[in-house]
Tab-separated table of C-alpha atoms and ligand atoms in Angstrom:
chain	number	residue	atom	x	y	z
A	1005	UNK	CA	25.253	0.659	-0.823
A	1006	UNK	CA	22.842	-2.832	-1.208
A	1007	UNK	CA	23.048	-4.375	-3.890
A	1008	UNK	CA	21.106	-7.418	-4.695
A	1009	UNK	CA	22.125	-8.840	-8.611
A	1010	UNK	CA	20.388	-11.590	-9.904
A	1011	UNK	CA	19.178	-13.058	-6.726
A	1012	UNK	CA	17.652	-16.324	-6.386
A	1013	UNK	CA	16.730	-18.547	-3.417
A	1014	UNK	CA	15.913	-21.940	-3.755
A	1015	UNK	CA	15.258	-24.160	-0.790
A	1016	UNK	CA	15.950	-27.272	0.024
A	1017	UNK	CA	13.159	-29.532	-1.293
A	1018	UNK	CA	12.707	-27.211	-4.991
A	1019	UNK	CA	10.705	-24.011	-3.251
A	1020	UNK	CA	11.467	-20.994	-5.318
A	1021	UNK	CA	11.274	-18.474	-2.658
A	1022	UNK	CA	13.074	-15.581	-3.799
A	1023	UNK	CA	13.507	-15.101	-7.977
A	1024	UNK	CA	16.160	-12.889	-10.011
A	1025	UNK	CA	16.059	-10.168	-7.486
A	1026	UNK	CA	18.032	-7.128	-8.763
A	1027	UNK	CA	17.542	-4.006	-6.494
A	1028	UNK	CA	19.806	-1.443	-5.284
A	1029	UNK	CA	18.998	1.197	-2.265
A	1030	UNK	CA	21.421	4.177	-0.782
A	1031	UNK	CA	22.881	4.716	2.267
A	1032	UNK	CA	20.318	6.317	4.697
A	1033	UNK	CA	17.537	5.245	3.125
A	1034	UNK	CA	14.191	3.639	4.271
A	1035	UNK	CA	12.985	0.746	2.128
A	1036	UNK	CA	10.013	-1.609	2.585
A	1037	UNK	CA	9.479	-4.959	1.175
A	1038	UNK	CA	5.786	-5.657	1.175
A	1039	UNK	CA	3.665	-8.784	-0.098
A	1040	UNK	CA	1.470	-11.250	1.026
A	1041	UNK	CA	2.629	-14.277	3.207
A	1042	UNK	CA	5.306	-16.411	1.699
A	1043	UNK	CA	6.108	-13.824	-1.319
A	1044	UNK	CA	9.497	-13.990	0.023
A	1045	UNK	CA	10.610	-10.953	2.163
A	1046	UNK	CA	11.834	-12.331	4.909
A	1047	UNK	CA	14.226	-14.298	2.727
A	1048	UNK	CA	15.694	-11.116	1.011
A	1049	UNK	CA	16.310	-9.458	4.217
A	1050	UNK	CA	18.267	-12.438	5.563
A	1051	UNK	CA	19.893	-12.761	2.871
A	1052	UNK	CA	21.434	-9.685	3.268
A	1053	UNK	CA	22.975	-10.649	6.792
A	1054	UNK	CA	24.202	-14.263	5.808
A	1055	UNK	CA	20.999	-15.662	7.905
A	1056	UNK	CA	20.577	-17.006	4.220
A	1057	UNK	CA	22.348	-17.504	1.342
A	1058	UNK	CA	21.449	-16.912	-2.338
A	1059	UNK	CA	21.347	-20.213	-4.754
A	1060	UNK	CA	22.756	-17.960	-7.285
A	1061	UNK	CA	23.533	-14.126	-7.967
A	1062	UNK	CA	25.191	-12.246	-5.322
A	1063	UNK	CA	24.623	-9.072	-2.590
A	1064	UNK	CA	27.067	-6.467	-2.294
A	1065	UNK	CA	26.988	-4.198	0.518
A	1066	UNK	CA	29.583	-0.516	-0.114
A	1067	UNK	CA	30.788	-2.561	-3.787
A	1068	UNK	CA	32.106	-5.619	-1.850
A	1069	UNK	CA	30.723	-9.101	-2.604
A	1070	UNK	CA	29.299	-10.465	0.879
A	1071	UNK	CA	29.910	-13.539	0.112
A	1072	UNK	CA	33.785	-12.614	0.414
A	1073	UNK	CA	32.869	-11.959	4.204
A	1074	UNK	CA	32.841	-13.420	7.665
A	1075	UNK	CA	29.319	-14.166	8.312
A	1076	UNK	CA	29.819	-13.351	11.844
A	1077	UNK	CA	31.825	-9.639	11.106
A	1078	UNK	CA	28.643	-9.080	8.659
A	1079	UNK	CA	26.070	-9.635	10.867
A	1080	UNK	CA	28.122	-7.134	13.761
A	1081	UNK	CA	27.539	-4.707	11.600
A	1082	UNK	CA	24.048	-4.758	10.831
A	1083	UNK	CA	21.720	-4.434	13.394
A	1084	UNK	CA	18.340	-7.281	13.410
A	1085	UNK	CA	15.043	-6.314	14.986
A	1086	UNK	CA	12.212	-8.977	14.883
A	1087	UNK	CA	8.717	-9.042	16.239
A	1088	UNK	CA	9.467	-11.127	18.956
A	1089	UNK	CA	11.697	-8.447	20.172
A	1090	UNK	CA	14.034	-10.879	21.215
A	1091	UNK	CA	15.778	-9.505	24.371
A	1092	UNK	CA	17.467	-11.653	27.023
A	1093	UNK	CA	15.564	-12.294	29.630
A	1094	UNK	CA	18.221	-12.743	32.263
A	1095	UNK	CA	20.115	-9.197	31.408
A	1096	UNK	CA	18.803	-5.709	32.489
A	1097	UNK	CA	18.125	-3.527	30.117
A	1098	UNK	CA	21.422	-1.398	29.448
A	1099	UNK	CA	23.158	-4.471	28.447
A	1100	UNK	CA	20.440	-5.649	26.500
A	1101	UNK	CA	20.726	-2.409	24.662
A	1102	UNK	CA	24.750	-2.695	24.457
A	1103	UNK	CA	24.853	-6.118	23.807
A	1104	UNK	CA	26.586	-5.859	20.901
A	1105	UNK	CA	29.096	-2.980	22.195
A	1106	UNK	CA	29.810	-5.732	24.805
A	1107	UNK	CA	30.366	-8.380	21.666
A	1108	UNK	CA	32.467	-5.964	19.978
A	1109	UNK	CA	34.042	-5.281	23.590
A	1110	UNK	CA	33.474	-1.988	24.198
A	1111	UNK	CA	34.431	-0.484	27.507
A	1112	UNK	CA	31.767	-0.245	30.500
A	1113	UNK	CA	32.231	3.957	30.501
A	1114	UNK	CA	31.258	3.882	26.947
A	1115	UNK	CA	28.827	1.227	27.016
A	1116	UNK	CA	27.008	3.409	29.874
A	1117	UNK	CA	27.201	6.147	27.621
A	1118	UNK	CA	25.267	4.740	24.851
A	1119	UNK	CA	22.264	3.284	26.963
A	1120	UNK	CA	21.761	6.603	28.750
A	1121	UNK	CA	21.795	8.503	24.984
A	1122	UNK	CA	19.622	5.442	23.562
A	1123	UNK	CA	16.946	5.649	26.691
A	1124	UNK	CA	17.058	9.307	26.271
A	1125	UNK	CA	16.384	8.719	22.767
A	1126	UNK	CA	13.369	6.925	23.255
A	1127	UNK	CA	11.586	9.033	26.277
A	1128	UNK	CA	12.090	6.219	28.289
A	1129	UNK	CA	13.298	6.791	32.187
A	1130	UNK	CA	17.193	6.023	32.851
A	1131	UNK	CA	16.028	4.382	35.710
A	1132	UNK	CA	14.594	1.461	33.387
A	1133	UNK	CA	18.210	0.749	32.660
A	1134	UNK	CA	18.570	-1.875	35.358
A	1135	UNK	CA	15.525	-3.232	35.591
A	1136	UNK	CA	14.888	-6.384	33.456
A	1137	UNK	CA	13.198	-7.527	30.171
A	1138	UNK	CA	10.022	-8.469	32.075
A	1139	UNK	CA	9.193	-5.632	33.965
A	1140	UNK	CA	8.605	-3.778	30.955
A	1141	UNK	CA	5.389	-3.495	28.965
A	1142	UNK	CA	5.563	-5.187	25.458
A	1143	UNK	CA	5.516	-1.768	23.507
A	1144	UNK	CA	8.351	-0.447	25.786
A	1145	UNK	CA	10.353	-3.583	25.336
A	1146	UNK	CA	10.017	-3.375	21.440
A	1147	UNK	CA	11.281	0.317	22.052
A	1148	UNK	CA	14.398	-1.385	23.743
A	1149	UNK	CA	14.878	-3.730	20.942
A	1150	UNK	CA	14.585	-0.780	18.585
A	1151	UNK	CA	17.248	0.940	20.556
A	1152	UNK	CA	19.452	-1.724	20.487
A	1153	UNK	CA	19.733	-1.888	17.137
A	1154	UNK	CA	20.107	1.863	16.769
A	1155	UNK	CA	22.555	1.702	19.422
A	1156	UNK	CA	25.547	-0.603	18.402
A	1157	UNK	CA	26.398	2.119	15.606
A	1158	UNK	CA	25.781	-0.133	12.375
A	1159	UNK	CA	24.846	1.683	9.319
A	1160	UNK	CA	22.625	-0.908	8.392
A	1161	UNK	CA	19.821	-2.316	9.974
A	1162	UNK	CA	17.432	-4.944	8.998
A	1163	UNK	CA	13.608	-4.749	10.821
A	1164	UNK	CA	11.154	-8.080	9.944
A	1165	UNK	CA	7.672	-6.996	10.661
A	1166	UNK	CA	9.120	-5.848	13.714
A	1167	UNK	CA	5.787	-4.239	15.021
A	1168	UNK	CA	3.361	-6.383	13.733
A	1169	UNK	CA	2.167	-8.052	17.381
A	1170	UNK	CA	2.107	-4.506	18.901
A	1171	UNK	CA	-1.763	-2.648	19.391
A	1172	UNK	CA	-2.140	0.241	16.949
A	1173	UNK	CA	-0.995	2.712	18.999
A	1174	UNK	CA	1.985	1.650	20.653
A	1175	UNK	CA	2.897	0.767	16.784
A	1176	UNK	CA	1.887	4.349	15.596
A	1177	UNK	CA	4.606	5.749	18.067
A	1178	UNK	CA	7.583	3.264	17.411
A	1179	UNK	CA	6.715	3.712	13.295
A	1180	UNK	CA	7.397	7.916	14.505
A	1181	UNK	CA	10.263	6.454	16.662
A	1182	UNK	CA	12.112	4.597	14.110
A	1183	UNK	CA	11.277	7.008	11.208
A	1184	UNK	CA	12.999	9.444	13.142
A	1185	UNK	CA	15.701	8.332	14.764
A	1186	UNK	CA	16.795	6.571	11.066
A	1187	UNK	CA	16.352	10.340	9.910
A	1188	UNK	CA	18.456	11.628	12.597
A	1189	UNK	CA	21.307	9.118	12.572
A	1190	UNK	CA	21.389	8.633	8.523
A	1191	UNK	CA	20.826	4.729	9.237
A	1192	UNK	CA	19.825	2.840	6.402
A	1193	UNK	CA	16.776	0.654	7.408
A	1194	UNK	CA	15.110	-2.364	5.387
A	1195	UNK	CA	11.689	-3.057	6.982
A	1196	UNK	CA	9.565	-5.992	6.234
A	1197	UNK	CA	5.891	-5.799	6.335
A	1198	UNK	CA	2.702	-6.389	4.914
A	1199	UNK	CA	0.740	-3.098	5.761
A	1200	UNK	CA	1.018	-0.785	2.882
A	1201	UNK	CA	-0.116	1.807	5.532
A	1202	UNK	CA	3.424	1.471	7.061
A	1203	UNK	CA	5.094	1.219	4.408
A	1204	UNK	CA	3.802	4.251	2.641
A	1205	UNK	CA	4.423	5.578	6.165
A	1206	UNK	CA	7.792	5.028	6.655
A	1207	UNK	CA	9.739	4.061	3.319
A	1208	UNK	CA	11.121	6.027	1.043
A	1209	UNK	CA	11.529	3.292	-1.569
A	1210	UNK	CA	8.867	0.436	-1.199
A	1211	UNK	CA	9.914	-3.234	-2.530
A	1212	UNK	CA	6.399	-4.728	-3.365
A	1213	UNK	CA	7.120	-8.712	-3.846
A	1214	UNK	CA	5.081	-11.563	-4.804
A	1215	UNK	CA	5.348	-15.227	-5.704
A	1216	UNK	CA	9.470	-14.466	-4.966
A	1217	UNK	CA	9.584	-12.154	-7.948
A	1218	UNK	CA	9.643	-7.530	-7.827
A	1219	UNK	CA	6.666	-6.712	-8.955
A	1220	UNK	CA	7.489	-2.566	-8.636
A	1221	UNK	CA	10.360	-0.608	-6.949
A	1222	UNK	CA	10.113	3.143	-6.544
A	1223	UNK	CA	8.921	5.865	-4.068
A	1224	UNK	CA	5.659	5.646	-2.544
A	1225	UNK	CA	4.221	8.679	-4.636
A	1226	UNK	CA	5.478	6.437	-7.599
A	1227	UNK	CA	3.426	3.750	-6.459
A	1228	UNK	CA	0.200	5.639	-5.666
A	1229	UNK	CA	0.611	7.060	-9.261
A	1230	UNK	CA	1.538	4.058	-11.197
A	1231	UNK	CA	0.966	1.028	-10.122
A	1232	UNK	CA	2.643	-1.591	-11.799
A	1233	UNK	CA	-0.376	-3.977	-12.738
A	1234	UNK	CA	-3.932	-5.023	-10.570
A	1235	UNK	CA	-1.432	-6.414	-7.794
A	1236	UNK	CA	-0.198	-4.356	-6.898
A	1237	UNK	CA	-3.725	-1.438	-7.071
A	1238	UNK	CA	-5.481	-4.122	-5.030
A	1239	UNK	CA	-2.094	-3.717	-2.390
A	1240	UNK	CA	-2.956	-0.156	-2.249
A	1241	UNK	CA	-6.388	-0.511	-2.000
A	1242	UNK	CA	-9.427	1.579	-3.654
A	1243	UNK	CA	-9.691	3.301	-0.573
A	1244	UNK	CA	-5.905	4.626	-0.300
A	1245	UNK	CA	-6.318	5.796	-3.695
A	1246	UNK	CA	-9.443	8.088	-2.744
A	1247	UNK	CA	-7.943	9.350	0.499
A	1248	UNK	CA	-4.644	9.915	-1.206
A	1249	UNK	CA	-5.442	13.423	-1.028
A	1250	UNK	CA	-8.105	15.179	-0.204
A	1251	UNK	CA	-9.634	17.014	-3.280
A	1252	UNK	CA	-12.217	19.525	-3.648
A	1253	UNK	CA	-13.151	18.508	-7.121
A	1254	UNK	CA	-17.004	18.200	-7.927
A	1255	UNK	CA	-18.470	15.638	-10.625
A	1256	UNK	CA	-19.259	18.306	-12.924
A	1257	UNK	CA	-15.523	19.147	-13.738
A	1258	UNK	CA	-14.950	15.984	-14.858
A	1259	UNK	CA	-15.059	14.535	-18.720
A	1260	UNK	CA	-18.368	12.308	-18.192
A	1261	UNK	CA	-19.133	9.487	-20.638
A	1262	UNK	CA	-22.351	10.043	-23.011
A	1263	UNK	CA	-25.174	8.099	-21.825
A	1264	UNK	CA	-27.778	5.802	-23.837
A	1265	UNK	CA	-31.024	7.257	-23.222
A	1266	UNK	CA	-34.657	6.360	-24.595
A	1267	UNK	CA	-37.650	8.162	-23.741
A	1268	UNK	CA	-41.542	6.373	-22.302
A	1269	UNK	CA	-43.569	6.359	-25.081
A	1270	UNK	CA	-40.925	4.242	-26.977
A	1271	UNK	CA	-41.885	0.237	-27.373
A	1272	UNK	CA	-39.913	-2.684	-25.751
A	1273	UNK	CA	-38.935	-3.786	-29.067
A	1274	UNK	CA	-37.617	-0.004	-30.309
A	1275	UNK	CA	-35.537	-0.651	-26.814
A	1276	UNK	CA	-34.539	-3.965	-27.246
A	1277	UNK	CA	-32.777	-2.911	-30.595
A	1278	UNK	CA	-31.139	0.514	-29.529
A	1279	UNK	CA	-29.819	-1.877	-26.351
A	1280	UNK	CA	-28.535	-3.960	-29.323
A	1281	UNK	CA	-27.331	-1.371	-31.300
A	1282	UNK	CA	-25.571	-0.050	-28.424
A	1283	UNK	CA	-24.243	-2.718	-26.938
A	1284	UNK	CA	-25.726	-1.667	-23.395
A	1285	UNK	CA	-27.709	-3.784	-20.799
A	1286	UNK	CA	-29.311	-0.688	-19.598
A	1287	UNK	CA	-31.022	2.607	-20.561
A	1288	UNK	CA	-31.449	5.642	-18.723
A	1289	UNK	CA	-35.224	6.930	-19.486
A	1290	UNK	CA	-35.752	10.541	-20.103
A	1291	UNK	CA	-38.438	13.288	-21.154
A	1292	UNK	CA	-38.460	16.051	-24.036
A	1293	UNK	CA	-36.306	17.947	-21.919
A	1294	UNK	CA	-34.023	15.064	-20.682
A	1295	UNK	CA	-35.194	14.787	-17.322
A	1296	UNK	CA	-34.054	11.592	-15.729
A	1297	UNK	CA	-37.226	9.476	-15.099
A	1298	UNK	CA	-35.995	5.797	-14.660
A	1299	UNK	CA	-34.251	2.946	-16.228
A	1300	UNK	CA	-35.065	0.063	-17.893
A	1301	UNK	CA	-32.539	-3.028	-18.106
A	1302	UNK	CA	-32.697	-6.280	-19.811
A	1303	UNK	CA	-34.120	-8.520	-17.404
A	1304	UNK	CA	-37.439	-6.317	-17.022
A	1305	UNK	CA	-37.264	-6.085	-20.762
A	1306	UNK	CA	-37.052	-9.897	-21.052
A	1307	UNK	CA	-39.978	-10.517	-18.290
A	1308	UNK	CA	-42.060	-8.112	-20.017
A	1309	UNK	CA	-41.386	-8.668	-23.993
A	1310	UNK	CA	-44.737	-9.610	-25.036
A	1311	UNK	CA	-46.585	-7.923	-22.756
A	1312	UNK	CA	-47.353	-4.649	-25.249
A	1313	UNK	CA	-46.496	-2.574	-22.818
A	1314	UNK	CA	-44.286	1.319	-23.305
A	1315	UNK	CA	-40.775	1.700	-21.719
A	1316	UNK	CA	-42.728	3.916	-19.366
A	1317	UNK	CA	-44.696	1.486	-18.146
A	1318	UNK	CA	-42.106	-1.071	-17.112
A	1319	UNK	CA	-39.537	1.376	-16.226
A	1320	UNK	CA	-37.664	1.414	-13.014
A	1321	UNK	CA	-38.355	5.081	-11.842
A	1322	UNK	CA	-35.981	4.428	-8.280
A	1323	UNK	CA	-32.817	5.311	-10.242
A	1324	UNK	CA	-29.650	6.099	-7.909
A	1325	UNK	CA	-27.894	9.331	-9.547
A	1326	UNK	CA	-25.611	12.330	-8.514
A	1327	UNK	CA	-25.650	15.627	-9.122
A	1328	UNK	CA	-23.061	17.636	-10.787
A	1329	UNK	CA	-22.372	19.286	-7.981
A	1330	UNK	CA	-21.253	16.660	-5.797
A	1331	UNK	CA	-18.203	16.098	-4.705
A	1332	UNK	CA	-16.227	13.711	-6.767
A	1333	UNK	CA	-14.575	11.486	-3.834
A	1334	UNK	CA	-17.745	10.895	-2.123
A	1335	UNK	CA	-19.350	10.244	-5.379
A	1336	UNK	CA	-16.676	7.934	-6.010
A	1337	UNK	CA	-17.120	5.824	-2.703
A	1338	UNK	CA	-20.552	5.888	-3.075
A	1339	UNK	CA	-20.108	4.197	-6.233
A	1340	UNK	CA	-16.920	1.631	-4.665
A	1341	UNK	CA	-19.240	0.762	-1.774
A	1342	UNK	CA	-22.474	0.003	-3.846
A	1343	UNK	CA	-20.801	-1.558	-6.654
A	1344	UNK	CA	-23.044	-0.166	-9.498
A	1345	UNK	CA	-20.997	0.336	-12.294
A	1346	UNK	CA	-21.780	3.601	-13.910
A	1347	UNK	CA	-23.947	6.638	-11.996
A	1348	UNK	CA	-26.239	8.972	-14.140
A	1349	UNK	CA	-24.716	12.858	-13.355
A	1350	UNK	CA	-27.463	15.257	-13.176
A	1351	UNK	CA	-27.852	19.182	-13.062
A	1352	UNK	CA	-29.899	21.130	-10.532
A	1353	UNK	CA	-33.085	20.524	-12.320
A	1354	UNK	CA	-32.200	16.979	-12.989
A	1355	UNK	CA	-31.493	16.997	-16.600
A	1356	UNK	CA	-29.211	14.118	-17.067
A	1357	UNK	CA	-25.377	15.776	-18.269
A	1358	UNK	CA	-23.614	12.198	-18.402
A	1359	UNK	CA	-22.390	9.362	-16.593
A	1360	UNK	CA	-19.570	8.669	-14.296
A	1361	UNK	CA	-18.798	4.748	-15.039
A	1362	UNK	CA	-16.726	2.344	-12.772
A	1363	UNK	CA	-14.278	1.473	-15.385
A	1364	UNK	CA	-13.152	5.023	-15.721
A	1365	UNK	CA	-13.246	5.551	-11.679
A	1366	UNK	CA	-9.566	4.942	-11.219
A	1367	UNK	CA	-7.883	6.897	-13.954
A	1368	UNK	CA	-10.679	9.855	-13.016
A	1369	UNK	CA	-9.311	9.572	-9.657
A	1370	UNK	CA	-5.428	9.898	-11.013
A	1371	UNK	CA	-6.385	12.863	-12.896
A	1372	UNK	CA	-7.955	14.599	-10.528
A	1373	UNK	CA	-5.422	13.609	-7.704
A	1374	UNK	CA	-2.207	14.142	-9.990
A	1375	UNK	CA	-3.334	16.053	-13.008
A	1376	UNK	CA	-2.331	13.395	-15.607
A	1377	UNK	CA	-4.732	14.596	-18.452
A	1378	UNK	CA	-3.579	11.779	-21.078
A	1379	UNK	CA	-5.245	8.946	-18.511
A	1380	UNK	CA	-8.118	10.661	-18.604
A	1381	UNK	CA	-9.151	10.947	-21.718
A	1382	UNK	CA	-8.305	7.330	-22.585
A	1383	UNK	CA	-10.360	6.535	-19.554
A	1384	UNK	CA	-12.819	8.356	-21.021
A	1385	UNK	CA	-12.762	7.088	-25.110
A	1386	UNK	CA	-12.945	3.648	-23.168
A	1387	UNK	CA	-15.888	4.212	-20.971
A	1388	UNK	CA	-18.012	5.549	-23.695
A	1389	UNK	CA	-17.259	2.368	-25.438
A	1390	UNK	CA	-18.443	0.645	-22.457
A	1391	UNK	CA	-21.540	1.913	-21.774
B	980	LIG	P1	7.582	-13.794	3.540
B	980	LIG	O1	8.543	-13.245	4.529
B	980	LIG	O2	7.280	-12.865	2.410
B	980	LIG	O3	6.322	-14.278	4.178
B	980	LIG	P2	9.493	-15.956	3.191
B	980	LIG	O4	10.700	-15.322	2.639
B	980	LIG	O5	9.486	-16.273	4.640
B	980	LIG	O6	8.218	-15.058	2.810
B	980	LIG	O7	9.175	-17.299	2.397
B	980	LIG	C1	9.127	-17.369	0.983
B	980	LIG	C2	8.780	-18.794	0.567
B	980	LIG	O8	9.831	-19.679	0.935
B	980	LIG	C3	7.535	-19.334	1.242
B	980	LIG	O9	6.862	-20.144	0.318
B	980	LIG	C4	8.072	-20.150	2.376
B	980	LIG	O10	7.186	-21.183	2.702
B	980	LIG	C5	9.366	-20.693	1.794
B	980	LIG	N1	10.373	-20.907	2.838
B	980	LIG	C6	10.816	-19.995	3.742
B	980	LIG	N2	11.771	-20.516	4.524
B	980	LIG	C7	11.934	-21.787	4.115
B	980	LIG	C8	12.792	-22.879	4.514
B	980	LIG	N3	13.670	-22.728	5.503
B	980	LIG	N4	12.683	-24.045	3.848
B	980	LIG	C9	11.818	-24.193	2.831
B	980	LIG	N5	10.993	-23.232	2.396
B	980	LIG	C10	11.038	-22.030	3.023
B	981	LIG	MG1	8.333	-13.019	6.613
């Protein structure tokens, strides 16, 4: 029903803010644009309203060219919501809500009956109706301007961070408002914002921009899954990808890397060389039975080279580890918050059984979260190499 093909913004004075766009959405659905500041959202939405026009490729809305259109018919029927909420000071409330009834010149009767449905709507007393803008609380006037929107009947309505000066409350009830009244009436919404939290929230279909260009279009599960590149993981956040679901998984279930171990009575030198031979900065020191004891790395190797002395002696014995039976997502934190990059996995008696490394974190996590067993053993063949 929106169609944006090949569209590119350029501004007066060379800025490239918006760059071969070329997305399509449905009627009645929900889609976010998200990005950082200046990526260029706000100029796709307006663009879909006339507010701005494309330097080249075109938007049709229902197959029809916009550009064939009356800027001022298009923009009747598609409803704006901003974060300064934007309601006229001077008018009460029910003709701030059918302000664009009374544009379109609705009758009173029915222009009555729409505020007291829309009020209704939103929990809010019918006696509000004539009071004014001002004697409202911010949240409940952002509920109004919500309202309106929903009110004047267009299919299409555009929302720019419309919540984003609102406290985190009042926003978690108008993001339940809006999700559900768009349900209920089959609106289609685009919603700009830069909190994946809402957007995974409320969209069906996220938009994630940057520097003017798509850098991924799909569903929110699609997103979590696969994410197009580092962008747009980072966007998400290590966090959201741990609490994506919670998950019952322990450490032990996973494929663990091999580790490089050495044991005490070795020499410095013999350690040196398997560090070489390995390629590793770091060994994990074990007995006869592969108890984890310590580790040694290369710094205490290089301040204690001549020195004679046994990988025993120098050996760091405070090594941080997990056991096998720990639960993979806490494990995981653990290792996000202290920003080691591998953890030696140990069994009840300590004998090391592997380690869980940094690099393969992320994949582990999509495996475990999704089941996608190709990841993880790729994740896997690359963290050996790693470590
Ligand atoms: P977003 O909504 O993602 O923050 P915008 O669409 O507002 O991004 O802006 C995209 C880029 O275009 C930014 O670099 C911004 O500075 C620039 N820009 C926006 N509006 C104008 C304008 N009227 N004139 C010149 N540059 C603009
Ligand atoms: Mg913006």
């Amino acid at each position: 029903m929106i169609e944006f093909q090949h569209v590119t913004k350029v501004y007066k004075g060379g800025k490239i803010a918006v760059e071969d766009v070329n997305v399509s959405f449905e009627k009645g659905e929900f889609i976010c644009f998200i990005g950082t500041s200046g990526s260029g959202k706000t100029t796709c939405m307006r663009m879909i309203n006339r507010m701005n026009e494309p330097t080249e490729g075109k938007i049709l809305i229902d197959g029809q060219d916009i550009q064939s259109l009356n800027p001022v018919e298009l923009r009747r029927k598609i409803g704006y919501v901003i974060q300064s909420i934007g309601l006229m000071p001077h008018m009460t409330i029910r003709d701030n809500i059918t302000l664009v009834q009374k544009l379109l010149k609705v009758s009173d009767e029915e222009r009555n009956k729409t505020a007291e449905k829309m009020i209704d709507l939103v929990e809010l007393p019918r006696e509000m109706l004539d009071r004014y803008p001002s004697e409202l609380s911010g949240g409940q006037q952002q509920r109004i301007g919500v309202v309106r929107a929903l009110a004047a009947d267009q299919d299409i309505i555009l929302m720019d961070e419309p919540f984003g000066a609102l406290d985190p409350i009042t926003r978690d009830a108008l993001q339940d408002l809006v999700k559900d009244l768009q349900e209920r009436l089959g609106k289609t919404i685009v919603f700009v914002t830069h909190d994946m939290d809402e957007a995974l929230k409320l969209a069906n279909r996220i938009v994630i921009m940057s520097g003017g260009k798509v850098i991924q279009f799909g569903t929110p599960d699609e997103i979590l899954r696969n994410p197009a590149n580092e962008f747009v993981e980072e966007l998400i956040g290590e966090d959201r990808l741990l609490q994506a679901k919670p998950d019952a998984t322990i450490v032990g279930e996973v494929a663990l890397a091999n580790p490089i171990t050495i044991t005490r009575e070795h020499s410095l030198q013999e350690a040196i060389r398997l560090m070489r031979q390995k390629r590793v900065d770091t060994l994990l020191v074990v007995d006869e039975s592969n108890h984890l004891e310590g580790y040694i790395d290369v710094e205490v190797i290089d301040r204690e080279r001549g020195s004679g002395k046994s990988v025993g002696e120098v050996m760091n014995p405070q090594v941080f580890f997990v056991k096998q039976s720990a639960l993979l997502r806490d494990t995981l934190r653990r290792i996000l918050t202290r920003g080691i990059k591998y953890v030696p996995v140990v069994d009840e008696e300590k004998r090391l059984v592997g380690i869980l490394t940094r690099a393969s974190l992320v994949d582990i996590v999509y495996d475990v979260i999704w089941g996608e067993e190709e990841t993880v053993s790729g994740a896997v063949e690359s963290a050996k190499e790693e470590v």
